[in-house]
Amino acid sequence: MKRISFSKISDAIPIPDLVEIQKSSYAKFLQADVPKMKRKPVGLQGIFLTTFPIKSPDGNYSLEFVSYNLGKPKYSEEEARRRGLTYACPLKARIRLVSKKEIKEQEVYICDIPLMTEKGTFVINGDERVVVSQLHRSPGVSFEETIHPNGKRMYFGRLVPYHGAWIEFEFDLNDVLYVILDRKRKFVATSFLRALGLSTDEDILKTFCGIEEIKIDDHSHLKELVGRILAEDIKMPETEHIILPKYTKLTKENLLDRELDLKGIKIKVLKNNVVEIVNTLKRDFTKNQEEALIDIYRKLKPGYPPSLEAAKTLLEKLFFDIRRYDLERVGRFLINRKLNMDVPLEKRTLDLETVVESIKYLLNLKHGIGDPDDIDHLGNRRVRTVGELLENQVRVAMLRLERTAQERMNIYDMENVMPHHLINSKLIANAVRDFFLHSQLSQFMDQTNPLAELTHRRRLSALGPGGLDREHAGFEVRDVHYSHYGRVCPIETPEGPNIGLIVSLSTFARVNEFGLLETPYRKVENGKVTNKIEYLTADVEDKYYIAQANAKLDKEGRFVEDLVFCRYKDNFLKVEPKRIDYMDVSPRQLVSVSACLIPFLEHDDANRALMGSNMQRQAVPLLFTEPPLVMTGMERKVAIDSGAVVLAKRDGVVKEVQADRIVIGSDVYNLKKFVRSNADTCINQRPLVKVGDHVKEGDIIADGPATKDGELSLGRNVLVAFMPWRGYNFEDAVLVSERLIKEDIFTSLHIEEFSIEARETKLGPEEITRDIPGVGEEALKDLDENGIIRIGAEVKAGDILVGKVTPKTETELTPEEKLLRAIFGEKAGDVRDASLTVPPGVEGVVVDVRIFSRKEPKPRSKEALTEEIKQINFIKEQYQKQIKKIKEERNKRLAKLLLGQKLSSSLLDEDTGKVLIPQDKTITKKDLSKLEKCDLEVIKIKDNEELEEEIKKVLRFYNDQIEELIYEQEREIDQIKRGDELPAGVLKKVVVYVASKRKLSVGDKLAGRHGNKGVISKIVAEEDMPFLPDGTPVDIVLNPLGVPSRMNVGQLLETLLGWAAHELGIQVISPVFGGATEEEIKEQLRKAGLPEDGRITLRDGYTGEPFDNKVTVGYIYIMKLIHLVDDKIHARSIGPYSLVTQQPLGGKAQFGGQRFGEMEVWALEAYGAAYTLQELLTVKSDDVEGRTRTYEAIVKGENALRPGTPESFNVLVKELQGLCLDIKKEKRKEEHGK
């Protein structure tokens, strides 16, 4: 199909890999491909290096870390998914136990560490999960301003480490500076400075105020001194008598009074009158470092006897031990930048200079120099990615491991101990498992469609451990901030309690080494835009003027206009071109991937754009996909980066294409066929290539779910009319033509999973069998001889999928059964039916059955052994075929290189050792056929080292592939021999997959891309729908009132452009913030011979009469959302009851009832419907005896209502009795004469 693009500006750089944030972070954490000795001290390596060496309490032994290595995963990613296991590899560390006598070295198993799939996800217990990155407050120093109730401006600063004690500085109303340590204890700031090394008053004054010495000779000097503050006492030289005490502010009066005494005396005064420091020193009762240390110790540890040594150790632990106080490189980097310091980034503990500079900055702020920080600015927030989140979890476990190792060193006889005795690896394994299973940030992947998967991996959450909680997060944190530009999407965020706390990464944004978000800009030099790209963080960007991507440029890259529209901090200004520093790389750098897929986004109100980008993630992949007529140009990129489509790994020619596999050269691509996703939607891949096609690396060779020809296709293009239709599209309801159902336009496939386990019980094993008590042959017709349903069977609610019987307990037997058992002994009849049945509301076809069972230790039957040998031979055969293909490919490439060359040593037959190609002979085509039998590892070419190196490379490449295949083959064979891994107590597990086709039905939710959503209210016959002048009936009728108040005019522009595109048989690309203009849309409509305003006279399908007014008609891309009526509809007749109150449970999942609440009771009371009300509150709810009697009456066909006491009344009575109140129920005596 021909394409027309309305894009005005091409992107300055290509869109980066959209899941890079996940992949690079985890690769940095594992460093799996880095040689052991070249690993950087980050991630796992960093954790090991900070934890080890672990010294024994007596200092005689120490455990040292040498290196770690990651083994091969036990199961492939696909197998882990199928078997419900974790895709992980074993982590082993080489540990040395060093003592004075000897060194013992050993490889110790630490844990199984989950591996990331190519898509940036994890497979944990068979489920695909995503670890969401966390947006949290960055470590470093920050300064804030508040207004005291009395109107005074108060300033405070915070020094926040990555982990460790916080230090806060604040002034009181008397301008005394205090330090608060770890949010607990408050000290005078100077006392803390003394403890850190500024011991005397003079040291402190020199640092903050500066001291100058002045000799008073005559009267003129005295005048200069007025207003200065004394830095030390003025004493009489002879008598040491204090004339003026230190910190006195000199005035005319006190100077003139003592003029005679002061002559010829040297006095020390402050260069700068920093009143706050002086006031603080006046309040400080400590005089030197020792006193300050003891004072701090007393306050931090009240009740402990203070000693200088203990105080020093406490301070050392709090701020100077890297294990307890760590600013991290990012903290140090941000402190350096804020305070204009130049401390190396490796210095990650606290130092005196940092505290001094922080206090100076705070004092300047108080004196009006500098600005307080905005805590919602992205310069003060950073991203913790997967690697870092897991690292923090493992680090905590490592500290525990260190403690247990030291305890064991104390207890064990160290002569006979090996390193593995001291290391409790369970601690690490538990921490890793706990993180992936229970962390708030490790989430079950949203797999509704490829876009949902991609967005989930690019999500940033402010919640989670160490983050905010939604109850206490205010409006400011959630709001859009100017620093989000190009880093965080201002549109895509959930509606509801998480709004603004969960956001999405913008299209071009990336995370730098410090975890700060950066966005790219083109450098502008002297008013000329260059192609030099620079990534800026939010705080750096604040210094520059940045032009928009759509600013007009001439051929040389200079700005056309005299004044250019640009951004500076949170202002939009017009400035001369020479003042501009940078320019945006693309108009879509502002928004996220989801918002990028909405054409004419710039014409939609923000609230509706938010709904539009969120609802695209809920679109169900359809059976027959179709790309939009109006695209934005992002569709292909999303399909590729989400991992939905299959890409060619290497160039080559397609050799074989089947529905479930493609072979290109020596590469085999196995396609996923009808696999269930996390959201019960269907994942199915279809080949796009034919045998003989030439493909290049990175080409799309197979489509996935919700993609068509390698482009994201979430919905269908349908003909829409905006008009009211007999009230059926009132309040956003949607009227749909029957054609959409007939032609399966919106039909989707859903696959549900049902599983059952046979366990070992106290009374004996449960059994999966066809022999179920009390079940007729009709119900068993689709079960095989083992009681498991056959593939292809059509099932509906209540049908048996897997037959299972469980031993009965004694209490479950009737007296008659007990008597019979006493007479005839044990009998097979003492089991009850515990089969897996289809739940209500499910109907479909069984598409797959998986059986997992343990290998029985007892001797197995001949059939079982034969079956096993058959399976093993089949696997070997498959792998041998693949290895043969790789060898053929290898020999072909070698043949090209070797033809016409001479060998410097003979090539021998691998098996017999016979010379096949002698040395010094020129190799001919005939000789090449002998290559298969040769030992190729020893090829030596005469006088051509380069070629020899090339041949070695080729051999290495193919040998690696062969080794990989041999490893896979051995693993699969080992799997068959060992049987399945099942949890303790489980003997057998059966999983059944039921697929159902969901056609469009009344109650389903449809939506466009502009937040225009609605529920189907009526399906109308094709002939009754309004039709165009040429007789074409429309597919959907939408209410025109859905447009003006919602202000999502984008849908109208899409309608008109879509109509033109459909008539012209083209697709149009209209990117966000740079798409088709109104004039261009009119031009296309004119070309297609359609009315320019898109309005046309429609006729009523019922009467054939034209409608009074013209109607806007066109093609809109409509999606069917996952909120399907079949999953929501629910009815109950008899079902489970709550144990305590005996009222029916609530909700579809529990097969619950409809709650008849307080307000509903009032409504019936208002109508005086006493009997209806009585039966609702008793026999239909929690009157246990009454409901049994009613059931019997219904069965017998009687009509008797005898309500009793509701159970909730009995519960109330018991509650009151629990409060020692004696409650009795008494019947009211009938009054006499009535």
PDB file of N, CA and C in Angstrom, residues 957-1023:
ATOM      1  N   PHE A 957      33.404 -19.473  15.439  1.00  0.00           N
ATOM      2  CA  PHE A 957      31.992 -19.072  15.363  1.00  0.00           C
ATOM      3  C   PHE A 957      31.091 -20.311  15.260  1.00  0.00           C
ATOM      4  N   TYR A 958      31.434 -21.222  14.314  1.00  0.00           N
ATOM      5  CA  TYR A 958      30.567 -22.401  14.113  1.00  0.00           C
ATOM      6  C   TYR A 958      30.713 -23.418  15.233  1.00  0.00           C
ATOM      7  N   ASN A 959      31.919 -23.550  15.785  1.00  0.00           N
ATOM      8  CA  ASN A 959      32.103 -24.506  16.891  1.00  0.00           C
ATOM      9  C   ASN A 959      31.303 -24.094  18.114  1.00  0.00           C
ATOM     10  N   ASP A 960      31.235 -22.788  18.355  1.00  0.00           N
ATOM     11  CA  ASP A 960      30.427 -22.301  19.485  1.00  0.00           C
ATOM     12  C   ASP A 960      28.967 -22.695  19.300  1.00  0.00           C
ATOM     13  N   GLN A 961      28.467 -22.559  18.060  1.00  0.00           N
ATOM     14  CA  GLN A 961      27.070 -22.936  17.780  1.00  0.00           C
ATOM     15  C   GLN A 961      26.845 -24.424  18.018  1.00  0.00           C
ATOM     16  N   ILE A 962      27.814 -25.235  17.555  1.00  0.00           N
ATOM     17  CA  ILE A 962      27.682 -26.706  17.708  1.00  0.00           C
ATOM     18  C   ILE A 962      27.702 -27.071  19.189  1.00  0.00           C
ATOM     19  N   GLU A 963      28.627 -26.457  19.950  1.00  0.00           N
ATOM     20  CA  GLU A 963      28.723 -26.736  21.403  1.00  0.00           C
ATOM     21  C   GLU A 963      27.410 -26.402  22.094  1.00  0.00           C
ATOM     22  N   GLU A 964      26.841 -25.240  21.730  1.00  0.00           N
ATOM     23  CA  GLU A 964      25.569 -24.805  22.318  1.00  0.00           C
ATOM     24  C   GLU A 964      24.481 -25.850  22.072  1.00  0.00           C
ATOM     25  N   LEU A 965      24.424 -26.354  20.835  1.00  0.00           N
ATOM     26  CA  LEU A 965      23.401 -27.356  20.485  1.00  0.00           C
ATOM     27  C   LEU A 965      23.616 -28.662  21.248  1.00  0.00           C
ATOM     28  N   ILE A 966      24.889 -29.066  21.379  1.00  0.00           N
ATOM     29  CA  ILE A 966      25.175 -30.320  22.112  1.00  0.00           C
ATOM     30  C   ILE A 966      24.740 -30.167  23.567  1.00  0.00           C
ATOM     31  N   TYR A 967      25.015 -28.969  24.149  1.00  0.00           N
ATOM     32  CA  TYR A 967      24.612 -28.714  25.540  1.00  0.00           C
ATOM     33  C   TYR A 967      23.084 -28.793  25.680  1.00  0.00           C
ATOM     34  N   GLU A 968      22.374 -28.143  24.728  1.00  0.00           N
ATOM     35  CA  GLU A 968      20.902 -28.167  24.742  1.00  0.00           C
ATOM     36  C   GLU A 968      20.389 -29.600  24.657  1.00  0.00           C
ATOM     37  N   GLN A 969      20.996 -30.383  23.760  1.00  0.00           N
ATOM     38  CA  GLN A 969      20.565 -31.777  23.562  1.00  0.00           C
ATOM     39  C   GLN A 969      20.733 -32.572  24.854  1.00  0.00           C
ATOM     40  N   GLU A 970      21.908 -32.428  25.479  1.00  0.00           N
ATOM     41  CA  GLU A 970      22.158 -33.175  26.732  1.00  0.00           C
ATOM     42  C   GLU A 970      21.164 -32.770  27.806  1.00  0.00           C
ATOM     43  N   ARG A 971      20.847 -31.462  27.842  1.00  0.00           N
ATOM     44  CA  ARG A 971      19.921 -30.980  28.868  1.00  0.00           C
ATOM     45  C   ARG A 971      18.530 -31.558  28.669  1.00  0.00           C
ATOM     46  N   GLU A 972      18.082 -31.590  27.414  1.00  0.00           N
ATOM     47  CA  GLU A 972      16.739 -32.123  27.141  1.00  0.00           C
ATOM     48  C   GLU A 972      16.662 -33.619  27.460  1.00  0.00           C
ATOM     49  N   ILE A 973      17.732 -34.370  27.122  1.00  0.00           N
ATOM     50  CA  ILE A 973      17.742 -35.814  27.403  1.00  0.00           C
ATOM     51  C   ILE A 973      17.742 -36.041  28.910  1.00  0.00           C
ATOM     52  N   ASP A 974      18.552 -35.232  29.625  1.00  0.00           N
ATOM     53  CA  ASP A 974      18.625 -35.335  31.087  1.00  0.00           C
ATOM     54  C   ASP A 974      17.249 -35.088  31.710  1.00  0.00           C
ATOM     55  N   GLN A 975      16.520 -34.129  31.103  1.00  0.00           N
ATOM     56  CA  GLN A 975      15.173 -33.792  31.565  1.00  0.00           C
ATOM     57  C   GLN A 975      14.246 -34.993  31.490  1.00  0.00           C
ATOM     58  N   ILE A 976      14.306 -35.680  30.345  1.00  0.00           N
ATOM     59  CA  ILE A 976      13.430 -36.849  30.152  1.00  0.00           C
ATOM     60  C   ILE A 976      13.788 -37.945  31.152  1.00  0.00           C
ATOM     61  N   LYS A 977      15.071 -38.135  31.387  1.00  0.00           N
ATOM     62  CA  LYS A 977      15.494 -39.207  32.308  1.00  0.00           C
ATOM     63  C   LYS A 977      15.105 -38.905  33.749  1.00  0.00           C
ATOM     64  N   ARG A 978      15.153 -37.581  34.106  1.00  0.00           N
ATOM     65  CA  ARG A 978      14.919 -37.231  35.518  1.00  0.00           C
ATOM     66  C   ARG A 978      13.469 -37.010  35.873  1.00  0.00           C
ATOM     67  N   GLY A 979      12.640 -36.698  34.879  1.00  0.00           N
ATOM     68  CA  GLY A 979      11.239 -36.376  35.171  1.00  0.00           C
ATOM     69  C   GLY A 979      11.092 -34.928  35.564  1.00  0.00           C
ATOM     70  N   ASP A 980       9.884 -34.558  35.974  1.00  0.00           N
ATOM     71  CA  ASP A 980       9.598 -33.149  36.246  1.00  0.00           C
ATOM     72  C   ASP A 980       9.842 -32.800  37.704  1.00  0.00           C
ATOM     73  N   GLU A 981      10.224 -31.531  37.909  1.00  0.00           N
ATOM     74  CA  GLU A 981      10.387 -31.035  39.283  1.00  0.00           C
ATOM     75  C   GLU A 981       9.037 -30.552  39.772  1.00  0.00           C
ATOM     76  N   LEU A 982       8.545 -31.168  40.828  1.00  0.00           N
ATOM     77  CA  LEU A 982       7.251 -30.741  41.380  1.00  0.00           C
ATOM     78  C   LEU A 982       7.443 -30.383  42.844  1.00  0.00           C
ATOM     79  N   PRO A 983       6.607 -29.516  43.397  1.00  0.00           N
ATOM     80  CA  PRO A 983       6.737 -29.169  44.822  1.00  0.00           C
ATOM     81  C   PRO A 983       6.563 -30.404  45.712  1.00  0.00           C
ATOM     82  N   ALA A 984       7.052 -30.304  46.931  1.00  0.00           N
ATOM     83  CA  ALA A 984       6.956 -31.433  47.861  1.00  0.00           C
ATOM     84  C   ALA A 984       5.497 -31.837  48.049  1.00  0.00           C
ATOM     85  N   GLY A 985       5.222 -33.127  48.039  1.00  0.00           N
ATOM     86  CA  GLY A 985       3.867 -33.626  48.290  1.00  0.00           C
ATOM     87  C   GLY A 985       3.009 -33.708  47.046  1.00  0.00           C
ATOM     88  N   VAL A 986       3.488 -33.160  45.916  1.00  0.00           N
ATOM     89  CA  VAL A 986       2.695 -33.232  44.679  1.00  0.00           C
ATOM     90  C   VAL A 986       3.180 -34.415  43.852  1.00  0.00           C
ATOM     91  N   LEU A 987       2.249 -35.304  43.480  1.00  0.00           N
ATOM     92  CA  LEU A 987       2.613 -36.495  42.711  1.00  0.00           C
ATOM     93  C   LEU A 987       2.482 -36.245  41.215  1.00  0.00           C
ATOM     94  N   LYS A 988       1.458 -35.501  40.845  1.00  0.00           N
ATOM     95  CA  LYS A 988       1.192 -35.289  39.429  1.00  0.00           C
ATOM     96  C   LYS A 988       0.489 -33.947  39.259  1.00  0.00           C
ATOM     97  N   LYS A 989       0.770 -33.293  38.161  1.00  0.00           N
ATOM     98  CA  LYS A 989       0.108 -32.014  37.904  1.00  0.00           C
ATOM     99  C   LYS A 989      -0.366 -32.010  36.455  1.00  0.00           C
ATOM    100  N   VAL A 990      -1.612 -31.594  36.248  1.00  0.00           N
ATOM    101  CA  VAL A 990      -2.146 -31.517  34.889  1.00  0.00           C
ATOM    102  C   VAL A 990      -2.606 -30.086  34.633  1.00  0.00           C
ATOM    103  N   VAL A 991      -2.171 -29.530  33.491  1.00  0.00           N
ATOM    104  CA  VAL A 991      -2.585 -28.180  33.113  1.00  0.00           C
ATOM    105  C   VAL A 991      -3.351 -28.276  31.800  1.00  0.00           C
ATOM    106  N   VAL A 992      -4.547 -27.693  31.782  1.00  0.00           N
ATOM    107  CA  VAL A 992      -5.385 -27.749  30.574  1.00  0.00           C
ATOM    108  C   VAL A 992      -5.587 -26.318  30.072  1.00  0.00           C
ATOM    109  N   TYR A 993      -5.429 -26.121  28.767  1.00  0.00           N
ATOM    110  CA  TYR A 993      -5.632 -24.806  28.164  1.00  0.00           C
ATOM    111  C   TYR A 993      -6.892 -24.836  27.308  1.00  0.00           C
ATOM    112  N   VAL A 994      -7.800 -23.910  27.600  1.00  0.00           N
ATOM    113  CA  VAL A 994      -9.063 -23.839  26.849  1.00  0.00           C
ATOM    114  C   VAL A 994      -9.095 -22.515  26.088  1.00  0.00           C
ATOM    115  N   ALA A 995      -9.267 -22.612  24.765  1.00  0.00           N
ATOM    116  CA  ALA A 995      -9.313 -21.397  23.942  1.00  0.00           C
ATOM    117  C   ALA A 995     -10.753 -21.079  23.600  1.00  0.00           C
ATOM    118  N   SER A 996     -11.086 -19.776  23.645  1.00  0.00           N
ATOM    119  CA  SER A 996     -12.449 -19.395  23.252  1.00  0.00           C
ATOM    120  C   SER A 996     -12.374 -18.215  22.297  1.00  0.00           C
ATOM    121  N   LYS A 997     -13.262 -18.221  21.313  1.00  0.00           N
ATOM    122  CA  LYS A 997     -13.327 -17.144  20.340  1.00  0.00           C
ATOM    123  C   LYS A 997     -14.346 -16.143  20.853  1.00  0.00           C
ATOM    124  N   ARG A 998     -13.961 -14.900  21.009  1.00  0.00           N
ATOM    125  CA  ARG A 998     -14.898 -13.907  21.531  1.00  0.00           C
ATOM    126  C   ARG A 998     -15.300 -12.970  20.390  1.00  0.00           C
ATOM    127  N   LYS A 999     -16.551 -13.078  19.979  1.00  0.00           N
ATOM    128  CA  LYS A 999     -17.063 -12.150  18.974  1.00  0.00           C
ATOM    129  C   LYS A 999     -17.520 -10.887  19.696  1.00  0.00           C
ATOM    130  N   LEU A1000     -17.683  -9.823  18.960  1.00  0.00           N
ATOM    131  CA  LEU A1000     -18.145  -8.568  19.544  1.00  0.00           C
ATOM    132  C   LEU A1000     -19.563  -8.758  20.074  1.00  0.00           C
ATOM    133  N   SER A1001     -19.839  -8.309  21.286  1.00  0.00           N
ATOM    134  CA  SER A1001     -21.211  -8.446  21.789  1.00  0.00           C
ATOM    135  C   SER A1001     -21.601  -7.222  22.606  1.00  0.00           C
ATOM    136  N   VAL A1002     -22.895  -7.083  22.861  1.00  0.00           N
ATOM    137  CA  VAL A1002     -23.400  -5.928  23.608  1.00  0.00           C
ATOM    138  C   VAL A1002     -22.770  -5.934  25.004  1.00  0.00           C
ATOM    139  N   GLY A1003     -22.198  -4.800  25.378  1.00  0.00           N
ATOM    140  CA  GLY A1003     -21.537  -4.718  26.686  1.00  0.00           C
ATOM    141  C   GLY A1003     -20.031  -4.671  26.571  1.00  0.00           C
ATOM    142  N   ASP A1004     -19.479  -4.997  25.378  1.00  0.00           N
ATOM    143  CA  ASP A1004     -18.032  -4.877  25.186  1.00  0.00           C
ATOM    144  C   ASP A1004     -17.643  -3.407  25.094  1.00  0.00           C
ATOM    145  N   LYS A1005     -16.387  -3.126  25.471  1.00  0.00           N
ATOM    146  CA  LYS A1005     -15.937  -1.735  25.477  1.00  0.00           C
ATOM    147  C   LYS A1005     -15.073  -1.483  24.238  1.00  0.00           C
ATOM    148  N   LEU A1006     -15.418  -0.451  23.500  1.00  0.00           N
ATOM    149  CA  LEU A1006     -14.623  -0.047  22.341  1.00  0.00           C
ATOM    150  C   LEU A1006     -14.007   1.322  22.624  1.00  0.00           C
ATOM    151  N   ALA A1007     -12.882   1.607  21.990  1.00  0.00           N
ATOM    152  CA  ALA A1007     -12.267   2.924  22.186  1.00  0.00           C
ATOM    153  C   ALA A1007     -11.447   3.304  20.966  1.00  0.00           C
ATOM    154  N   GLY A1008     -11.342   4.611  20.718  1.00  0.00           N
ATOM    155  CA  GLY A1008     -10.439   5.122  19.686  1.00  0.00           C
ATOM    156  C   GLY A1008      -9.120   5.476  20.348  1.00  0.00           C
ATOM    157  N   ARG A1009      -8.259   6.191  19.603  1.00  0.00           N
ATOM    158  CA  ARG A1009      -6.943   6.524  20.171  1.00  0.00           C
ATOM    159  C   ARG A1009      -6.947   7.867  20.883  1.00  0.00           C
ATOM    160  N   HIS A1010      -8.106   8.513  20.962  1.00  0.00           N
ATOM    161  CA  HIS A1010      -8.133   9.877  21.527  1.00  0.00           C
ATOM    162  C   HIS A1010      -8.898   9.929  22.838  1.00  0.00           C
ATOM    163  N   GLY A1011      -9.022   8.795  23.510  1.00  0.00           N
ATOM    164  CA  GLY A1011      -9.757   8.779  24.777  1.00  0.00           C
ATOM    165  C   GLY A1011     -11.249   8.740  24.552  1.00  0.00           C
ATOM    166  N   ASN A1012     -11.685   8.414  23.303  1.00  0.00           N
ATOM    167  CA  ASN A1012     -13.128   8.340  23.017  1.00  0.00           C
ATOM    168  C   ASN A1012     -13.596   6.907  23.202  1.00  0.00           C
ATOM    169  N   LYS A1013     -14.070   6.602  24.409  1.00  0.00           N
ATOM    170  CA  LYS A1013     -14.433   5.219  24.733  1.00  0.00           C
ATOM    171  C   LYS A1013     -15.938   5.084  24.882  1.00  0.00           C
ATOM    172  N   GLY A1014     -16.432   3.881  24.696  1.00  0.00           N
ATOM    173  CA  GLY A1014     -17.868   3.666  24.864  1.00  0.00           C
ATOM    174  C   GLY A1014     -18.180   2.185  24.912  1.00  0.00           C
ATOM    175  N   VAL A1015     -19.394   1.879  25.363  1.00  0.00           N
ATOM    176  CA  VAL A1015     -19.820   0.481  25.484  1.00  0.00           C
ATOM    177  C   VAL A1015     -20.889   0.210  24.429  1.00  0.00           C
ATOM    178  N   ILE A1016     -20.813  -0.968  23.808  1.00  0.00           N
ATOM    179  CA  ILE A1016     -21.784  -1.303  22.757  1.00  0.00           C
ATOM    180  C   ILE A1016     -23.170  -1.457  23.373  1.00  0.00           C
ATOM    181  N   SER A1017     -24.141  -0.713  22.814  1.00  0.00           N
ATOM    182  CA  SER A1017     -25.493  -0.767  23.386  1.00  0.00           C
ATOM    183  C   SER A1017     -26.426  -1.601  22.517  1.00  0.00           C
ATOM    184  N   LYS A1018     -26.105  -1.686  21.217  1.00  0.00           N
ATOM    185  CA  LYS A1018     -27.008  -2.430  20.327  1.00  0.00           C
ATOM    186  C   LYS A1018     -26.239  -2.828  19.075  1.00  0.00           C
ATOM    187  N   ILE A1019     -26.512  -4.045  18.625  1.00  0.00           N
ATOM    188  CA  ILE A1019     -25.937  -4.493  17.358  1.00  0.00           C
ATOM    189  C   ILE A1019     -27.075  -4.474  16.337  1.00  0.00           C
ATOM    190  N   VAL A1020     -26.910  -3.669  15.302  1.00  0.00           N
ATOM    191  CA  VAL A1020     -27.997  -3.437  14.348  1.00  0.00           C
ATOM    192  C   VAL A1020     -27.687  -4.164  13.039  1.00  0.00           C
ATOM    193  N   ALA A1021     -28.736  -4.736  12.415  1.00  0.00           N
ATOM    194  CA  ALA A1021     -28.561  -5.415  11.132  1.00  0.00           C
ATOM    195  C   ALA A1021     -27.967  -4.427  10.126  1.00  0.00           C
ATOM    196  N   GLU A1022     -27.135  -4.947   9.212  1.00  0.00           N
ATOM    197  CA  GLU A1022     -26.458  -4.099   8.225  1.00  0.00           C
ATOM    198  C   GLU A1022     -27.431  -3.212   7.466  1.00  0.00           C
ATOM    199  N   GLU A1023     -28.581  -3.831   7.084  1.00  0.00           N
ATOM    200  CA  GLU A1023     -29.532  -3.092   6.240  1.00  0.00           C
ATOM    201  C   GLU A1023     -30.239  -1.972   7.005  1.00  0.00           C
TER     202      GLU A1023
END
